[in-house]
Amino acid sequence: MRVLLVEDEPKLLKTLSKALKEEGYAVDTAKDGDDGLYKAQFTNYDVIILDIMLPGIDGWEVLNKLRKTKKTPVIFLSAKDTTQDRVRGLDNGADDYLIKPFNLTELFSRVRSVIRRAANEPVPKLTIGPIVLDTLSRTVNVKGKRIPLTGKEYMILEYLAHHHNKVVTRTELYEHVFDDQEDTTSNLLDVHIYNIRKKLDVDFITTRRGHGYSIEG
Ligand code: CA
């Protein structure tokens, strides 16, 4: 799952970006509205965390422009704390609105919630065949046995699980599990898929030659 964080306060940007990475997300950042909008339009993020008071175009305008072409979930994160602001945000197409100062635990919970809604998953536990994926604890069980996956392996599996019964192309997977700081020129994805298959030890991820991967069930 890949997050775009648009925030002009350097310290908050750094802290939040680090915390989200520790939660397993691929994170891109933007320090102003224009860069944020540019990135949001050209990359398919799973969630955008958007400040409102920004240099250049503000968060309201970023959202308005983005909504003309994209449905990417947006969480406003703002010191603007009136009911009027929150209503304006949600009525203009934001998916959630969190007021600064905020609690990290709550932000993470809201991020998971919008990701579930976007994938039409009502509950945090996904059961597909013999596999149970818990998106709260980020753990995977096969037939009741916990499978130790790395953060990146878990993220690949969660992305495929949210899109089960669909073919996920390699380009799409690269876009959603690696951020713009990571080297994606190698066969990194193949290595991760190989390791996930080996660890799960069940025939779970199907390769669609020339298309991508899928999970059936
Ligand atoms: Ca700001």
Short mmCIF file of N, CA, C and O in Angstrom, two decimals, residues 1-2 25 44-48 67 70-75 93-96 109-124 126 135 158-159 161-164 166 172 176:
data_model
loop_
_atom_site.label_atom_id
_atom_site.label_comp_id
_atom_site.label_asym_id
_atom_site.label_seq_id
_atom_site.Cartn_x
_atom_site.Cartn_y
_atom_site.Cartn_z
N MET A 1 0.84 -1.19 0.00
CA MET A 1 0.00 0.00 0.00
C MET A 1 0.88 1.24 0.00
O MET A 1 1.80 1.35 0.80
N ARG A 2 0.56 2.15 -0.91
CA ARG A 2 1.42 3.33 -1.07
C ARG A 2 0.67 4.61 -0.70
O ARG A 2 -0.46 4.82 -1.14
N TYR A 25 4.05 0.90 5.08
CA TYR A 25 3.61 1.55 3.86
C TYR A 25 4.78 2.06 3.03
O TYR A 25 5.82 2.41 3.58
N ASN A 44 -0.91 6.13 -8.86
CA ASN A 44 -2.14 5.63 -8.24
C ASN A 44 -1.87 5.25 -6.79
O ASN A 44 -1.48 4.12 -6.51
N TYR A 45 -2.07 6.19 -5.88
CA TYR A 45 -1.84 5.92 -4.46
C TYR A 45 -3.03 5.19 -3.87
O TYR A 45 -4.14 5.26 -4.39
N ASP A 46 -2.78 4.51 -2.74
CA ASP A 46 -3.88 3.87 -2.02
C ASP A 46 -4.56 4.88 -1.09
O ASP A 46 -5.76 4.81 -0.87
N VAL A 47 -3.77 5.80 -0.57
CA VAL A 47 -4.30 6.87 0.28
C VAL A 47 -3.45 8.13 0.09
O VAL A 47 -2.23 8.04 -0.06
N ILE A 48 -4.12 9.29 0.14
CA ILE A 48 -3.38 10.55 0.18
C ILE A 48 -3.73 11.24 1.49
O ILE A 48 -4.90 11.40 1.83
N ARG A 67 -10.18 15.45 -7.90
CA ARG A 67 -11.47 14.77 -8.04
C ARG A 67 -12.06 14.85 -9.45
O ARG A 67 -12.98 14.14 -9.78
N LYS A 70 -9.72 11.63 -10.52
CA LYS A 70 -9.36 10.45 -9.72
C LYS A 70 -10.15 10.29 -8.43
O LYS A 70 -10.53 11.27 -7.80
N LYS A 71 -10.34 9.00 -8.06
CA LYS A 71 -11.10 8.68 -6.85
C LYS A 71 -10.21 8.30 -5.66
O LYS A 71 -10.70 7.86 -4.64
N THR A 72 -8.88 8.46 -5.81
CA THR A 72 -7.95 8.08 -4.73
C THR A 72 -8.46 8.57 -3.37
O THR A 72 -8.79 9.75 -3.23
N PRO A 73 -8.53 7.68 -2.37
CA PRO A 73 -8.99 8.12 -1.05
C PRO A 73 -8.10 9.24 -0.47
O PRO A 73 -6.88 9.16 -0.55
N VAL A 74 -8.75 10.26 0.06
CA VAL A 74 -8.03 11.41 0.63
C VAL A 74 -8.44 11.61 2.08
O VAL A 74 -9.62 11.65 2.40
N ILE A 75 -7.44 11.71 2.95
CA ILE A 75 -7.70 12.08 4.35
C ILE A 75 -7.11 13.47 4.56
O ILE A 75 -5.91 13.68 4.39
N GLY A 93 -15.48 15.84 -1.29
CA GLY A 93 -14.91 14.60 -1.81
C GLY A 93 -13.78 14.00 -1.01
O GLY A 93 -13.19 13.01 -1.43
N ALA A 94 -13.49 14.57 0.18
CA ALA A 94 -12.49 13.91 1.03
C ALA A 94 -13.16 12.68 1.67
O ALA A 94 -14.38 12.65 1.83
N ASP A 95 -12.37 11.69 1.99
CA ASP A 95 -12.92 10.47 2.58
C ASP A 95 -12.90 10.51 4.09
O ASP A 95 -13.61 9.77 4.76
N ASP A 96 -12.06 11.37 4.63
CA ASP A 96 -11.99 11.50 6.08
C ASP A 96 -11.32 12.83 6.40
O ASP A 96 -10.72 13.47 5.53
N SER A 109 -5.40 4.01 12.02
CA SER A 109 -6.68 3.34 11.97
C SER A 109 -7.54 3.89 10.82
O SER A 109 -8.19 3.14 10.09
N ARG A 110 -7.49 5.21 10.65
CA ARG A 110 -8.27 5.82 9.56
C ARG A 110 -7.70 5.46 8.20
O ARG A 110 -8.43 5.28 7.23
N VAL A 111 -6.38 5.35 8.11
CA VAL A 111 -5.74 4.94 6.85
C VAL A 111 -6.21 3.53 6.49
O VAL A 111 -6.63 3.26 5.37
N ARG A 112 -6.18 2.62 7.47
CA ARG A 112 -6.63 1.24 7.20
C ARG A 112 -8.09 1.22 6.79
O ARG A 112 -8.50 0.49 5.89
N SER A 113 -8.88 2.05 7.46
CA SER A 113 -10.30 2.10 7.18
C SER A 113 -10.60 2.56 5.75
O SER A 113 -11.42 1.95 5.05
N VAL A 114 -9.93 3.61 5.27
CA VAL A 114 -10.20 4.05 3.90
C VAL A 114 -9.68 3.03 2.87
O VAL A 114 -10.29 2.86 1.82
N ILE A 115 -8.59 2.34 3.21
CA ILE A 115 -8.09 1.30 2.29
C ILE A 115 -9.11 0.16 2.19
O ILE A 115 -9.42 -0.33 1.11
N ARG A 116 -9.69 -0.23 3.33
CA ARG A 116 -10.73 -1.28 3.32
C ARG A 116 -11.94 -0.86 2.52
O ARG A 116 -12.46 -1.63 1.73
N ARG A 117 -12.38 0.38 2.74
CA ARG A 117 -13.56 0.87 2.02
C ARG A 117 -13.31 0.87 0.51
O ARG A 117 -14.16 0.47 -0.27
N ALA A 118 -12.10 1.31 0.12
CA ALA A 118 -11.78 1.36 -1.31
C ALA A 118 -11.78 -0.04 -1.91
O ALA A 118 -12.10 -0.22 -3.08
N ALA A 119 -11.43 -1.04 -1.11
CA ALA A 119 -11.38 -2.42 -1.61
C ALA A 119 -12.69 -3.16 -1.35
O ALA A 119 -12.80 -4.34 -1.65
N ASN A 120 -13.66 -2.45 -0.78
CA ASN A 120 -14.95 -3.08 -0.45
C ASN A 120 -14.85 -4.21 0.55
O ASN A 120 -15.59 -5.20 0.47
N GLU A 121 -13.90 -4.09 1.48
CA GLU A 121 -13.74 -5.12 2.50
C GLU A 121 -14.33 -4.56 3.80
O GLU A 121 -13.82 -3.60 4.34
N PRO A 122 -15.40 -5.17 4.31
CA PRO A 122 -16.04 -4.60 5.49
C PRO A 122 -15.28 -4.84 6.80
O PRO A 122 -15.41 -4.07 7.74
N VAL A 123 -14.49 -5.90 6.86
CA VAL A 123 -13.79 -6.21 8.11
C VAL A 123 -12.29 -6.30 7.91
O VAL A 123 -11.82 -6.56 6.80
N PRO A 124 -11.51 -6.09 8.99
CA PRO A 124 -10.05 -6.10 8.83
C PRO A 124 -9.43 -7.46 8.57
O PRO A 124 -8.27 -7.54 8.18
N LEU A 126 -9.13 -10.76 6.34
CA LEU A 126 -9.49 -11.30 5.03
C LEU A 126 -9.23 -12.79 5.03
O LEU A 126 -8.11 -13.22 5.29
N THR A 135 -5.30 -7.47 8.72
CA THR A 135 -4.72 -6.17 8.32
C THR A 135 -4.46 -5.25 9.53
O THR A 135 -3.85 -4.21 9.37
N GLU A 158 -1.04 -8.44 0.84
CA GLU A 158 -2.27 -7.69 1.18
C GLU A 158 -2.84 -7.01 -0.07
O GLU A 158 -4.05 -7.01 -0.28
N TYR A 159 -1.97 -6.47 -0.89
CA TYR A 159 -2.48 -5.83 -2.11
C TYR A 159 -3.21 -6.85 -2.99
O TYR A 159 -4.31 -6.60 -3.48
N ALA A 161 -4.53 -9.63 -2.05
CA ALA A 161 -5.73 -10.10 -1.36
C ALA A 161 -6.88 -9.10 -1.49
O ALA A 161 -8.04 -9.49 -1.69
N HIS A 162 -6.57 -7.80 -1.41
CA HIS A 162 -7.61 -6.79 -1.58
C HIS A 162 -8.18 -6.82 -3.01
O HIS A 162 -9.25 -6.30 -3.27
N HIS A 163 -7.41 -7.36 -3.93
CA HIS A 163 -7.86 -7.41 -5.33
C HIS A 163 -8.01 -8.85 -5.80
O HIS A 163 -7.74 -9.17 -6.95
N HIS A 164 -8.44 -9.73 -4.88
CA HIS A 164 -8.53 -11.14 -5.28
C HIS A 164 -9.57 -11.36 -6.37
O HIS A 164 -10.50 -10.57 -6.53
N LYS A 166 -8.94 -10.91 -9.34
CA LYS A 166 -8.61 -9.99 -10.44
C LYS A 166 -7.14 -10.20 -10.77
O LYS A 166 -6.36 -10.58 -9.91
N GLU A 172 1.24 -2.51 -11.79
CA GLU A 172 0.37 -2.09 -10.69
C GLU A 172 0.98 -2.45 -9.34
O GLU A 172 1.00 -1.63 -8.41
N HIS A 176 2.18 0.11 -6.30
CA HIS A 176 1.54 0.15 -4.99
C HIS A 176 2.39 -0.33 -3.82
O HIS A 176 2.01 -0.11 -2.68
#
